[in-house]
Amino acid sequence: MARAVAEAQVKRGDRELERGRYDAAVEEFQQALANDATLAPAWRGLGVAHLMRHDEESARKAYEKYLQLSPAAADARDIRRAIAELNARAKMGNGLEK
């Protein structure tokens, strides 16, 4: 039952992403994960929503969890590339602050 509820919340989160309502999407994905923390699409959606909100650290963490749960996903290569870009930007940002 919790899994079905979580899957419905992921669908709502995806719709919120499509509408550009990123805060609402984050809420939906977080609620989905509260119901089933192993639901990989919720982690992916959460990563996208965080990225759209310019919260790159949270996006990176969500993407990493997504890959832990679904390492052979069809978009795994793209997600790994996104993580690498986020890591590079974080390093550049840290260098500028010194």
C-alpha positions as YAML, in Angstrom:
chain: A
units: angstrom
residues:
- id: 1
  name: MET
  ca: [0.00, 0.00, 0.00]
- id: 2
  name: ALA
  ca: [2.75, 2.47, 0.92]
- id: 3
  name: ARG
  ca: [4.48, 1.73, -2.39]
- id: 4
  name: ALA
  ca: [1.33, 2.52, -4.39]
- id: 5
  name: VAL
  ca: [0.87, 5.78, -2.48]
- id: 6
  name: ALA
  ca: [4.52, 6.67, -3.08]
- id: 7
  name: GLU
  ca: [4.22, 5.94, -6.81]
- id: 8
  name: ALA
  ca: [1.17, 8.22, -7.02]
- id: 9
  name: GLN
  ca: [3.14, 10.94, -5.23]
- id: 10
  name: VAL
  ca: [5.97, 10.56, -7.75]
- id: 11
  name: LYS
  ca: [3.47, 11.07, -10.57]
- id: 12
  name: ARG
  ca: [2.20, 14.22, -8.85]
- id: 13
  name: GLY
  ca: [5.79, 15.37, -8.39]
- id: 14
  name: ASP
  ca: [6.48, 14.82, -12.08]
- id: 15
  name: ARG
  ca: [3.42, 16.90, -12.96]
- id: 16
  name: GLU
  ca: [4.60, 19.69, -10.66]
- id: 17
  name: LEU
  ca: [7.99, 19.62, -12.41]
- id: 18
  name: GLU
  ca: [6.28, 19.94, -15.79]
- id: 19
  name: ARG
  ca: [4.35, 22.96, -14.49]
- id: 20
  name: GLY
  ca: [7.51, 24.60, -13.19]
- id: 21
  name: ARG
  ca: [6.34, 24.34, -9.59]
- id: 22
  name: TYR
  ca: [9.62, 23.11, -8.15]
- id: 23
  name: ASP
  ca: [8.88, 23.65, -4.46]
- id: 24
  name: ALA
  ca: [5.66, 21.64, -4.79]
- id: 25
  name: ALA
  ca: [7.57, 18.95, -6.69]
- id: 26
  name: VAL
  ca: [10.14, 18.70, -3.89]
- id: 27
  name: GLU
  ca: [7.31, 18.24, -1.39]
- id: 28
  name: GLU
  ca: [5.70, 15.48, -3.45]
- id: 29
  name: PHE
  ca: [8.96, 13.60, -3.94]
- id: 30
  name: GLN
  ca: [9.85, 13.92, -0.25]
- id: 31
  name: GLN
  ca: [6.43, 12.57, 0.72]
- id: 32
  name: ALA
  ca: [6.91, 9.69, -1.71]
- id: 33
  name: LEU
  ca: [10.25, 8.89, -0.11]
- id: 34
  name: ALA
  ca: [8.71, 9.03, 3.36]
- id: 35
  name: ASN
  ca: [6.39, 6.25, 2.17]
- id: 36
  name: ASP
  ca: [9.07, 4.26, 0.32]
- id: 37
  name: ALA
  ca: [12.70, 5.37, 0.53]
- id: 38
  name: THR
  ca: [13.71, 2.73, -2.03]
- id: 39
  name: LEU
  ca: [11.65, 4.21, -4.86]
- id: 40
  name: ALA
  ca: [14.38, 5.26, -7.31]
- id: 41
  name: PRO
  ca: [12.20, 7.52, -9.51]
- id: 42
  name: ALA
  ca: [11.40, 9.63, -6.45]
- id: 43
  name: TRP
  ca: [15.11, 10.22, -5.85]
- id: 44
  name: ARG
  ca: [15.61, 11.13, -9.51]
- id: 45
  name: GLY
  ca: [12.67, 13.54, -9.47]
- id: 46
  name: LEU
  ca: [13.88, 15.07, -6.23]
- id: 47
  name: GLY
  ca: [17.27, 15.64, -7.83]
- id: 48
  name: VAL
  ca: [15.71, 17.37, -10.83]
- id: 49
  name: ALA
  ca: [13.50, 19.54, -8.63]
- id: 50
  name: HIS
  ca: [16.43, 20.57, -6.42]
- id: 51
  name: LEU
  ca: [18.52, 21.36, -9.48]
- id: 52
  name: MET
  ca: [15.76, 23.56, -10.89]
- id: 53
  name: ARG
  ca: [15.66, 25.37, -7.52]
- id: 54
  name: HIS
  ca: [19.44, 25.92, -7.79]
- id: 55
  name: ASP
  ca: [20.11, 23.68, -4.76]
- id: 56
  name: GLU
  ca: [22.97, 21.83, -6.38]
- id: 57
  name: GLU
  ca: [24.21, 20.03, -3.25]
- id: 58
  name: SER
  ca: [20.78, 18.53, -2.57]
- id: 59
  name: ALA
  ca: [20.43, 17.64, -6.26]
- id: 60
  name: ARG
  ca: [23.77, 15.82, -6.22]
- id: 61
  name: LYS
  ca: [22.84, 13.83, -3.10]
- id: 62
  name: ALA
  ca: [19.47, 12.83, -4.56]
- id: 63
  name: TYR
  ca: [21.06, 11.79, -7.86]
- id: 64
  name: GLU
  ca: [23.67, 9.70, -6.02]
- id: 65
  name: LYS
  ca: [20.93, 7.90, -4.08]
- id: 66
  name: TYR
  ca: [19.04, 7.32, -7.35]
- id: 67
  name: LEU
  ca: [22.11, 5.65, -8.86]
- id: 68
  name: GLN
  ca: [22.63, 3.52, -5.74]
- id: 69
  name: LEU
  ca: [19.11, 2.19, -6.15]
- id: 70
  name: SER
  ca: [19.10, 1.98, -9.94]
- id: 71
  name: PRO
  ca: [22.71, 1.77, -11.23]
- id: 72
  name: ALA
  ca: [21.67, 0.36, -14.61]
- id: 73
  name: ALA
  ca: [18.89, 2.88, -15.27]
- id: 74
  name: ALA
  ca: [18.47, 3.99, -18.87]
- id: 75
  name: ASP
  ca: [19.56, 7.49, -17.89]
- id: 76
  name: ALA
  ca: [22.38, 6.44, -15.54]
- id: 77
  name: ARG
  ca: [25.09, 7.81, -17.85]
- id: 78
  name: ASP
  ca: [23.35, 11.20, -18.02]
- id: 79
  name: ILE
  ca: [22.90, 11.30, -14.26]
- id: 80
  name: ARG
  ca: [26.56, 10.42, -13.68]
- id: 81
  name: ARG
  ca: [27.52, 13.23, -16.05]
- id: 82
  name: ALA
  ca: [25.26, 15.64, -14.15]
- id: 83
  name: ILE
  ca: [26.85, 14.60, -10.85]
- id: 84
  name: ALA
  ca: [30.33, 15.17, -12.30]
- id: 85
  name: GLU
  ca: [29.30, 18.64, -13.47]
- id: 86
  name: LEU
  ca: [27.83, 19.46, -10.07]
- id: 87
  name: ASN
  ca: [31.01, 18.26, -8.35]
- id: 88
  name: ALA
  ca: [33.15, 20.37, -10.70]
- id: 89
  name: ARG
  ca: [31.04, 23.47, -10.06]
- id: 90
  name: ALA
  ca: [31.20, 22.88, -6.31]
- id: 91
  name: LYS
  ca: [35.00, 22.67, -6.48]
- id: 92
  name: MET
  ca: [35.17, 25.85, -8.56]
- id: 93
  name: GLY
  ca: [32.91, 27.60, -6.08]
- id: 94
  name: ASN
  ca: [35.04, 26.47, -3.15]
- id: 95
  name: GLY
  ca: [38.14, 27.76, -4.89]
- id: 96
  name: LEU
  ca: [36.58, 31.17, -5.44]
- id: 97
  name: GLU
  ca: [35.63, 31.56, -1.79]
- id: 98
  name: LYS
  ca: [39.21, 31.23, -0.53]
...
